[in-house]
Amino acid sequence: QLGKEGIMYFPFIFSLFTFILMLNLFSMLPYSFAVTSHFVWTLYFSLSICLGIFFLGILKHGIHFFKLFVLDVPLFLAPMMIILEILSYIIRTFSLSIRLSANILAGHTLVHIIADFVVVMSNLKFLLVFLPFLLLLAIFVLELGVACLQAYIFVILVCMYLNDSIHLADH
């Protein structure tokens, strides 16, 4: 994603992936707290990362970094496109945090609802509790996969945003 210049960011990217993955996996333990399902935490986290990437771009390219927001369009469209590009750059922060928190929250809610159903069904006969328990197990395994996938997606998007700041990608 980042090319040869991006190798110096590998420790940051790897530790970011490991940190989010561990938070997601630890939240799957019984009676644990799902940090990444809270929008405020993920917004703070993604805001600090996106601001860091923004300032990195300014430090690396100076005033030329703002070429990222100026597209090659007719002159009468340029003011509107600059505003749209700035808004899309700001919205990156929100989409990064909403994506992580919504997916983790949805999965945990589903696991909780199915687990409550299994508890209610456990008062009935054994055959009736076996099928919901298998469903709970399947959803739990799926949720483990989602925890890994969300950490991967978060890091890939950060790499894409970092790539824009390092290389001043054309839009």
JSON list of C-alpha atoms in Angstrom, two decimals:
[
{"chain": "A", "resi": 1, "resn": "GLN", "atom": "CA", "xyz": [0.00, 0.00, 0.00]},
{"chain": "A", "resi": 2, "resn": "LEU", "atom": "CA", "xyz": [2.68, 2.49, 0.95]},
{"chain": "A", "resi": 3, "resn": "GLY", "atom": "CA", "xyz": [5.56, 1.53, -1.32]},
{"chain": "A", "resi": 4, "resn": "LYS", "atom": "CA", "xyz": [9.23, 1.66, -0.36]},
{"chain": "A", "resi": 5, "resn": "GLU", "atom": "CA", "xyz": [8.80, 4.90, 1.61]},
{"chain": "A", "resi": 6, "resn": "GLY", "atom": "CA", "xyz": [6.16, 3.22, 3.76]},
{"chain": "A", "resi": 7, "resn": "ILE", "atom": "CA", "xyz": [8.50, 0.68, 5.36]},
{"chain": "A", "resi": 8, "resn": "MET", "atom": "CA", "xyz": [9.35, 3.20, 8.06]},
{"chain": "A", "resi": 9, "resn": "TYR", "atom": "CA", "xyz": [5.66, 3.21, 9.09]},
{"chain": "A", "resi": 10, "resn": "PHE", "atom": "CA", "xyz": [5.52, -0.58, 9.49]},
{"chain": "A", "resi": 11, "resn": "PRO", "atom": "CA", "xyz": [5.98, -0.55, 13.29]},
{"chain": "A", "resi": 12, "resn": "PHE", "atom": "CA", "xyz": [3.09, 1.90, 13.64]},
{"chain": "A", "resi": 13, "resn": "ILE", "atom": "CA", "xyz": [0.83, -0.07, 11.29]},
{"chain": "A", "resi": 14, "resn": "PHE", "atom": "CA", "xyz": [1.69, -3.40, 12.89]},
{"chain": "A", "resi": 15, "resn": "SER", "atom": "CA", "xyz": [1.16, -2.14, 16.43]},
{"chain": "A", "resi": 16, "resn": "LEU", "atom": "CA", "xyz": [-2.11, -0.48, 15.37]},
{"chain": "A", "resi": 17, "resn": "PHE", "atom": "CA", "xyz": [-3.35, -3.76, 13.89]},
{"chain": "A", "resi": 18, "resn": "THR", "atom": "CA", "xyz": [-2.28, -5.74, 16.95]},
{"chain": "A", "resi": 19, "resn": "PHE", "atom": "CA", "xyz": [-3.86, -3.23, 19.34]},
{"chain": "A", "resi": 20, "resn": "ILE", "atom": "CA", "xyz": [-7.24, -3.20, 17.59]},
{"chain": "A", "resi": 21, "resn": "LEU", "atom": "CA", "xyz": [-7.19, -6.97, 17.09]},
{"chain": "A", "resi": 22, "resn": "MET", "atom": "CA", "xyz": [-6.49, -7.59, 20.78]},
{"chain": "A", "resi": 23, "resn": "LEU", "atom": "CA", "xyz": [-9.23, -5.16, 21.82]},
{"chain": "A", "resi": 24, "resn": "ASN", "atom": "CA", "xyz": [-11.67, -6.92, 19.51]},
{"chain": "A", "resi": 25, "resn": "LEU", "atom": "CA", "xyz": [-10.67, -10.42, 20.65]},
{"chain": "A", "resi": 26, "resn": "PHE", "atom": "CA", "xyz": [-10.63, -9.57, 24.36]},
{"chain": "A", "resi": 27, "resn": "SER", "atom": "CA", "xyz": [-14.11, -8.14, 24.00]},
{"chain": "A", "resi": 28, "resn": "MET", "atom": "CA", "xyz": [-15.31, -11.62, 23.03]},
{"chain": "A", "resi": 29, "resn": "LEU", "atom": "CA", "xyz": [-14.47, -12.99, 26.49]},
{"chain": "A", "resi": 30, "resn": "PRO", "atom": "CA", "xyz": [-17.38, -13.35, 28.90]},
{"chain": "A", "resi": 31, "resn": "TYR", "atom": "CA", "xyz": [-18.02, -10.29, 31.11]},
{"chain": "A", "resi": 32, "resn": "SER", "atom": "CA", "xyz": [-15.52, -8.19, 29.22]},
{"chain": "A", "resi": 33, "resn": "PHE", "atom": "CA", "xyz": [-15.88, -4.64, 27.92]},
{"chain": "A", "resi": 34, "resn": "ALA", "atom": "CA", "xyz": [-16.07, -4.07, 24.17]},
{"chain": "A", "resi": 35, "resn": "VAL", "atom": "CA", "xyz": [-14.01, -0.89, 23.81]},
{"chain": "A", "resi": 36, "resn": "THR", "atom": "CA", "xyz": [-14.17, -0.81, 20.02]},
{"chain": "A", "resi": 37, "resn": "SER", "atom": "CA", "xyz": [-17.97, -0.92, 20.02]},
{"chain": "A", "resi": 38, "resn": "HIS", "atom": "CA", "xyz": [-18.15, 2.55, 21.57]},
{"chain": "A", "resi": 39, "resn": "PHE", "atom": "CA", "xyz": [-18.31, 5.30, 18.96]},
{"chain": "A", "resi": 40, "resn": "VAL", "atom": "CA", "xyz": [-16.67, 7.94, 21.17]},
{"chain": "A", "resi": 41, "resn": "TRP", "atom": "CA", "xyz": [-13.56, 5.82, 21.69]},
{"chain": "A", "resi": 42, "resn": "THR", "atom": "CA", "xyz": [-13.23, 4.88, 18.03]},
{"chain": "A", "resi": 43, "resn": "LEU", "atom": "CA", "xyz": [-13.86, 8.50, 16.98]},
{"chain": "A", "resi": 44, "resn": "TYR", "atom": "CA", "xyz": [-11.11, 9.72, 19.29]},
{"chain": "A", "resi": 45, "resn": "PHE", "atom": "CA", "xyz": [-8.78, 7.02, 18.02]},
{"chain": "A", "resi": 46, "resn": "SER", "atom": "CA", "xyz": [-9.46, 7.63, 14.33]},
{"chain": "A", "resi": 47, "resn": "LEU", "atom": "CA", "xyz": [-9.42, 11.41, 14.80]},
{"chain": "A", "resi": 48, "resn": "SER", "atom": "CA", "xyz": [-5.97, 11.29, 16.37]},
{"chain": "A", "resi": 49, "resn": "ILE", "atom": "CA", "xyz": [-4.69, 9.01, 13.59]},
{"chain": "A", "resi": 50, "resn": "CYS", "atom": "CA", "xyz": [-6.19, 11.15, 10.80]},
{"chain": "A", "resi": 51, "resn": "LEU", "atom": "CA", "xyz": [-4.86, 14.36, 12.34]},
{"chain": "A", "resi": 52, "resn": "GLY", "atom": "CA", "xyz": [-1.43, 12.75, 12.62]},
{"chain": "A", "resi": 53, "resn": "ILE", "atom": "CA", "xyz": [-1.58, 11.72, 8.96]},
{"chain": "A", "resi": 54, "resn": "PHE", "atom": "CA", "xyz": [-2.69, 15.25, 7.99]},
{"chain": "A", "resi": 55, "resn": "PHE", "atom": "CA", "xyz": [0.18, 16.89, 9.86]},
{"chain": "A", "resi": 56, "resn": "LEU", "atom": "CA", "xyz": [2.60, 14.31, 8.45]},
{"chain": "A", "resi": 57, "resn": "GLY", "atom": "CA", "xyz": [1.52, 15.34, 4.95]},
{"chain": "A", "resi": 58, "resn": "ILE", "atom": "CA", "xyz": [2.03, 19.01, 5.80]},
{"chain": "A", "resi": 59, "resn": "LEU", "atom": "CA", "xyz": [5.47, 18.31, 7.29]},
{"chain": "A", "resi": 60, "resn": "LYS", "atom": "CA", "xyz": [6.51, 16.21, 4.31]},
{"chain": "A", "resi": 61, "resn": "HIS", "atom": "CA", "xyz": [5.19, 18.42, 1.50]},
{"chain": "A", "resi": 62, "resn": "GLY", "atom": "CA", "xyz": [4.64, 21.83, 3.08]},
{"chain": "A", "resi": 63, "resn": "ILE", "atom": "CA", "xyz": [2.11, 24.04, 1.31]},
{"chain": "A", "resi": 64, "resn": "HIS", "atom": "CA", "xyz": [2.08, 21.66, -1.68]},
{"chain": "A", "resi": 65, "resn": "PHE", "atom": "CA", "xyz": [0.13, 19.20, 0.46]},
{"chain": "A", "resi": 66, "resn": "PHE", "atom": "CA", "xyz": [-3.01, 21.23, -0.17]},
{"chain": "A", "resi": 67, "resn": "LYS", "atom": "CA", "xyz": [-2.84, 20.22, -3.85]},
{"chain": "A", "resi": 68, "resn": "LEU", "atom": "CA", "xyz": [-4.59, 17.11, -2.60]},
{"chain": "A", "resi": 69, "resn": "PHE", "atom": "CA", "xyz": [-7.78, 19.17, -2.37]},
{"chain": "A", "resi": 70, "resn": "VAL", "atom": "CA", "xyz": [-7.49, 20.90, -5.74]},
{"chain": "A", "resi": 71, "resn": "LEU", "atom": "CA", "xyz": [-8.69, 18.82, -8.67]},
{"chain": "A", "resi": 72, "resn": "ASP", "atom": "CA", "xyz": [-8.12, 19.36, -12.36]},
{"chain": "A", "resi": 73, "resn": "VAL", "atom": "CA", "xyz": [-11.61, 20.65, -13.19]},
{"chain": "A", "resi": 74, "resn": "PRO", "atom": "CA", "xyz": [-12.98, 23.70, -15.03]},
{"chain": "A", "resi": 75, "resn": "LEU", "atom": "CA", "xyz": [-12.43, 26.93, -13.13]},
{"chain": "A", "resi": 76, "resn": "PHE", "atom": "CA", "xyz": [-16.10, 27.56, -12.35]},
{"chain": "A", "resi": 77, "resn": "LEU", "atom": "CA", "xyz": [-16.34, 24.13, -10.64]},
{"chain": "A", "resi": 78, "resn": "ALA", "atom": "CA", "xyz": [-13.11, 24.48, -8.66]},
{"chain": "A", "resi": 79, "resn": "PRO", "atom": "CA", "xyz": [-14.53, 26.19, -5.51]},
{"chain": "A", "resi": 80, "resn": "MET", "atom": "CA", "xyz": [-17.27, 23.60, -5.14]},
{"chain": "A", "resi": 81, "resn": "MET", "atom": "CA", "xyz": [-14.87, 20.70, -5.75]},
{"chain": "A", "resi": 82, "resn": "ILE", "atom": "CA", "xyz": [-12.37, 22.05, -3.21]},
{"chain": "A", "resi": 83, "resn": "ILE", "atom": "CA", "xyz": [-15.12, 22.19, -0.58]},
{"chain": "A", "resi": 84, "resn": "LEU", "atom": "CA", "xyz": [-16.24, 18.66, -1.46]},
{"chain": "A", "resi": 85, "resn": "GLU", "atom": "CA", "xyz": [-12.67, 17.34, -1.29]},
{"chain": "A", "resi": 86, "resn": "ILE", "atom": "CA", "xyz": [-12.13, 18.93, 2.13]},
{"chain": "A", "resi": 87, "resn": "LEU", "atom": "CA", "xyz": [-15.43, 17.48, 3.37]},
{"chain": "A", "resi": 88, "resn": "SER", "atom": "CA", "xyz": [-14.54, 14.03, 2.04]},
{"chain": "A", "resi": 89, "resn": "TYR", "atom": "CA", "xyz": [-11.16, 14.26, 3.79]},
{"chain": "A", "resi": 90, "resn": "ILE", "atom": "CA", "xyz": [-12.90, 15.12, 7.08]},
{"chain": "A", "resi": 91, "resn": "ILE", "atom": "CA", "xyz": [-15.54, 12.42, 6.63]},
{"chain": "A", "resi": 92, "resn": "ARG", "atom": "CA", "xyz": [-12.76, 9.81, 6.44]},
{"chain": "A", "resi": 93, "resn": "THR", "atom": "CA", "xyz": [-12.36, 10.14, 10.19]},
{"chain": "A", "resi": 94, "resn": "PHE", "atom": "CA", "xyz": [-16.03, 9.50, 10.86]},
{"chain": "A", "resi": 95, "resn": "SER", "atom": "CA", "xyz": [-16.31, 6.60, 8.42]},
{"chain": "A", "resi": 96, "resn": "LEU", "atom": "CA", "xyz": [-13.25, 4.95, 9.95]},
{"chain": "A", "resi": 97, "resn": "SER", "atom": "CA", "xyz": [-14.72, 5.11, 13.44]},
{"chain": "A", "resi": 98, "resn": "ILE", "atom": "CA", "xyz": [-18.34, 4.31, 12.52]},
{"chain": "A", "resi": 99, "resn": "ARG", "atom": "CA", "xyz": [-17.31, 1.25, 10.51]},
{"chain": "A", "resi": 100, "resn": "LEU", "atom": "CA", "xyz": [-15.37, -0.26, 13.39]},
{"chain": "A", "resi": 101, "resn": "SER", "atom": "CA", "xyz": [-17.81, 0.54, 16.19]},
{"chain": "A", "resi": 102, "resn": "ALA", "atom": "CA", "xyz": [-20.97, -0.39, 14.26]},
{"chain": "A", "resi": 103, "resn": "ASN", "atom": "CA", "xyz": [-19.66, -3.79, 13.14]},
{"chain": "A", "resi": 104, "resn": "ILE", "atom": "CA", "xyz": [-18.38, -4.74, 16.58]},
{"chain": "A", "resi": 105, "resn": "LEU", "atom": "CA", "xyz": [-21.55, -3.50, 18.31]},
{"chain": "A", "resi": 106, "resn": "ALA", "atom": "CA", "xyz": [-23.82, -5.34, 15.87]},
{"chain": "A", "resi": 107, "resn": "GLY", "atom": "CA", "xyz": [-21.94, -8.60, 16.33]},
{"chain": "A", "resi": 108, "resn": "HIS", "atom": "CA", "xyz": [-21.91, -8.36, 20.11]},
{"chain": "A", "resi": 109, "resn": "THR", "atom": "CA", "xyz": [-25.61, -7.53, 20.16]},
{"chain": "A", "resi": 110, "resn": "LEU", "atom": "CA", "xyz": [-26.38, -10.55, 17.99]},
{"chain": "A", "resi": 111, "resn": "VAL", "atom": "CA", "xyz": [-24.32, -12.85, 20.22]},
{"chain": "A", "resi": 112, "resn": "HIS", "atom": "CA", "xyz": [-26.09, -11.45, 23.30]},
{"chain": "A", "resi": 113, "resn": "ILE", "atom": "CA", "xyz": [-29.57, -11.96, 21.81]},
{"chain": "A", "resi": 114, "resn": "ILE", "atom": "CA", "xyz": [-28.82, -15.53, 20.72]},
{"chain": "A", "resi": 115, "resn": "ALA", "atom": "CA", "xyz": [-27.25, -16.31, 24.12]},
{"chain": "A", "resi": 116, "resn": "ASP", "atom": "CA", "xyz": [-30.39, -15.07, 25.89]},
{"chain": "A", "resi": 117, "resn": "PHE", "atom": "CA", "xyz": [-32.44, -17.27, 23.58]},
{"chain": "A", "resi": 118, "resn": "VAL", "atom": "CA", "xyz": [-30.28, -20.29, 24.47]},
{"chain": "A", "resi": 119, "resn": "VAL", "atom": "CA", "xyz": [-30.78, -19.57, 28.19]},
{"chain": "A", "resi": 120, "resn": "VAL", "atom": "CA", "xyz": [-34.55, -19.40, 27.73]},
{"chain": "A", "resi": 121, "resn": "MET", "atom": "CA", "xyz": [-34.54, -22.59, 25.67]},
{"chain": "A", "resi": 122, "resn": "SER", "atom": "CA", "xyz": [-32.41, -24.40, 28.26]},
{"chain": "A", "resi": 123, "resn": "ASN", "atom": "CA", "xyz": [-35.46, -24.57, 30.50]},
{"chain": "A", "resi": 124, "resn": "LEU", "atom": "CA", "xyz": [-37.08, -26.80, 27.88]},
{"chain": "A", "resi": 125, "resn": "LYS", "atom": "CA", "xyz": [-36.05, -30.18, 26.55]},
{"chain": "A", "resi": 126, "resn": "PHE", "atom": "CA", "xyz": [-32.49, -31.02, 25.53]},
{"chain": "A", "resi": 127, "resn": "LEU", "atom": "CA", "xyz": [-33.22, -31.25, 21.80]},
{"chain": "A", "resi": 128, "resn": "LEU", "atom": "CA", "xyz": [-34.63, -27.74, 21.74]},
{"chain": "A", "resi": 129, "resn": "VAL", "atom": "CA", "xyz": [-31.52, -26.25, 23.35]},
{"chain": "A", "resi": 130, "resn": "PHE", "atom": "CA", "xyz": [-29.07, -28.09, 21.11]},
{"chain": "A", "resi": 131, "resn": "LEU", "atom": "CA", "xyz": [-30.00, -26.29, 17.89]},
{"chain": "A", "resi": 132, "resn": "PRO", "atom": "CA", "xyz": [-29.88, -22.75, 19.36]},
{"chain": "A", "resi": 133, "resn": "PHE", "atom": "CA", "xyz": [-26.57, -23.61, 21.03]},
{"chain": "A", "resi": 134, "resn": "LEU", "atom": "CA", "xyz": [-25.12, -24.64, 17.65]},
{"chain": "A", "resi": 135, "resn": "LEU", "atom": "CA", "xyz": [-26.41, -21.38, 16.20]},
{"chain": "A", "resi": 136, "resn": "LEU", "atom": "CA", "xyz": [-24.75, -19.46, 19.04]},
{"chain": "A", "resi": 137, "resn": "LEU", "atom": "CA", "xyz": [-21.49, -21.31, 18.44]},
{"chain": "A", "resi": 138, "resn": "ALA", "atom": "CA", "xyz": [-21.61, -20.54, 14.71]},
{"chain": "A", "resi": 139, "resn": "ILE", "atom": "CA", "xyz": [-22.35, -16.85, 15.36]},
{"chain": "A", "resi": 140, "resn": "PHE", "atom": "CA", "xyz": [-19.53, -16.71, 17.91]},
{"chain": "A", "resi": 141, "resn": "VAL", "atom": "CA", "xyz": [-17.03, -18.16, 15.41]},
{"chain": "A", "resi": 142, "resn": "LEU", "atom": "CA", "xyz": [-18.29, -15.70, 12.81]},
{"chain": "A", "resi": 143, "resn": "GLU", "atom": "CA", "xyz": [-17.84, -12.88, 15.32]},
{"chain": "A", "resi": 144, "resn": "LEU", "atom": "CA", "xyz": [-14.22, -13.95, 15.90]},
{"chain": "A", "resi": 145, "resn": "GLY", "atom": "CA", "xyz": [-13.68, -13.66, 12.15]},
{"chain": "A", "resi": 146, "resn": "VAL", "atom": "CA", "xyz": [-15.33, -10.24, 12.12]},
{"chain": "A", "resi": 147, "resn": "ALA", "atom": "CA", "xyz": [-13.05, -9.09, 14.95]},
{"chain": "A", "resi": 148, "resn": "CYS", "atom": "CA", "xyz": [-9.99, -10.02, 12.89]},
{"chain": "A", "resi": 149, "resn": "LEU", "atom": "CA", "xyz": [-11.43, -8.60, 9.67]},
{"chain": "A", "resi": 150, "resn": "GLN", "atom": "CA", "xyz": [-12.33, -5.25, 11.27]},
{"chain": "A", "resi": 151, "resn": "ALA", "atom": "CA", "xyz": [-8.80, -4.79, 12.58]},
{"chain": "A", "resi": 152, "resn": "TYR", "atom": "CA", "xyz": [-7.49, -5.57, 9.09]},
{"chain": "A", "resi": 153, "resn": "ILE", "atom": "CA", "xyz": [-9.91, -3.16, 7.39]},
{"chain": "A", "resi": 154, "resn": "PHE", "atom": "CA", "xyz": [-9.08, -0.38, 9.86]},
{"chain": "A", "resi": 155, "resn": "VAL", "atom": "CA", "xyz": [-5.36, -0.77, 9.18]},
{"chain": "A", "resi": 156, "resn": "ILE", "atom": "CA", "xyz": [-5.79, -1.01, 5.39]},
{"chain": "A", "resi": 157, "resn": "LEU", "atom": "CA", "xyz": [-7.80, 2.22, 5.37]},
{"chain": "A", "resi": 158, "resn": "VAL", "atom": "CA", "xyz": [-5.19, 3.95, 7.53]},
{"chain": "A", "resi": 159, "resn": "CYS", "atom": "CA", "xyz": [-2.55, 2.77, 5.04]},
{"chain": "A", "resi": 160, "resn": "MET", "atom": "CA", "xyz": [-4.57, 4.23, 2.16]},
{"chain": "A", "resi": 161, "resn": "TYR", "atom": "CA", "xyz": [-4.93, 7.56, 3.95]},
{"chain": "A", "resi": 162, "resn": "LEU", "atom": "CA", "xyz": [-1.24, 7.53, 4.83]},
{"chain": "A", "resi": 163, "resn": "ASN", "atom": "CA", "xyz": [-0.40, 6.77, 1.20]},
{"chain": "A", "resi": 164, "resn": "ASP", "atom": "CA", "xyz": [-2.36, 9.86, 0.12]},
{"chain": "A", "resi": 165, "resn": "SER", "atom": "CA", "xyz": [-0.35, 12.00, 2.52]},
{"chain": "A", "resi": 166, "resn": "ILE", "atom": "CA", "xyz": [3.01, 10.53, 1.60]},
{"chain": "A", "resi": 167, "resn": "HIS", "atom": "CA", "xyz": [2.64, 10.43, -2.17]},
{"chain": "A", "resi": 168, "resn": "LEU", "atom": "CA", "xyz": [0.02, 13.16, -2.81]},
{"chain": "A", "resi": 169, "resn": "ALA", "atom": "CA", "xyz": [-2.09, 10.73, -4.83]},
{"chain": "A", "resi": 170, "resn": "ASP", "atom": "CA", "xyz": [-4.03, 12.00, -7.82]},
{"chain": "A", "resi": 171, "resn": "HIS", "atom": "CA", "xyz": [-7.78, 11.81, -7.51]}
]
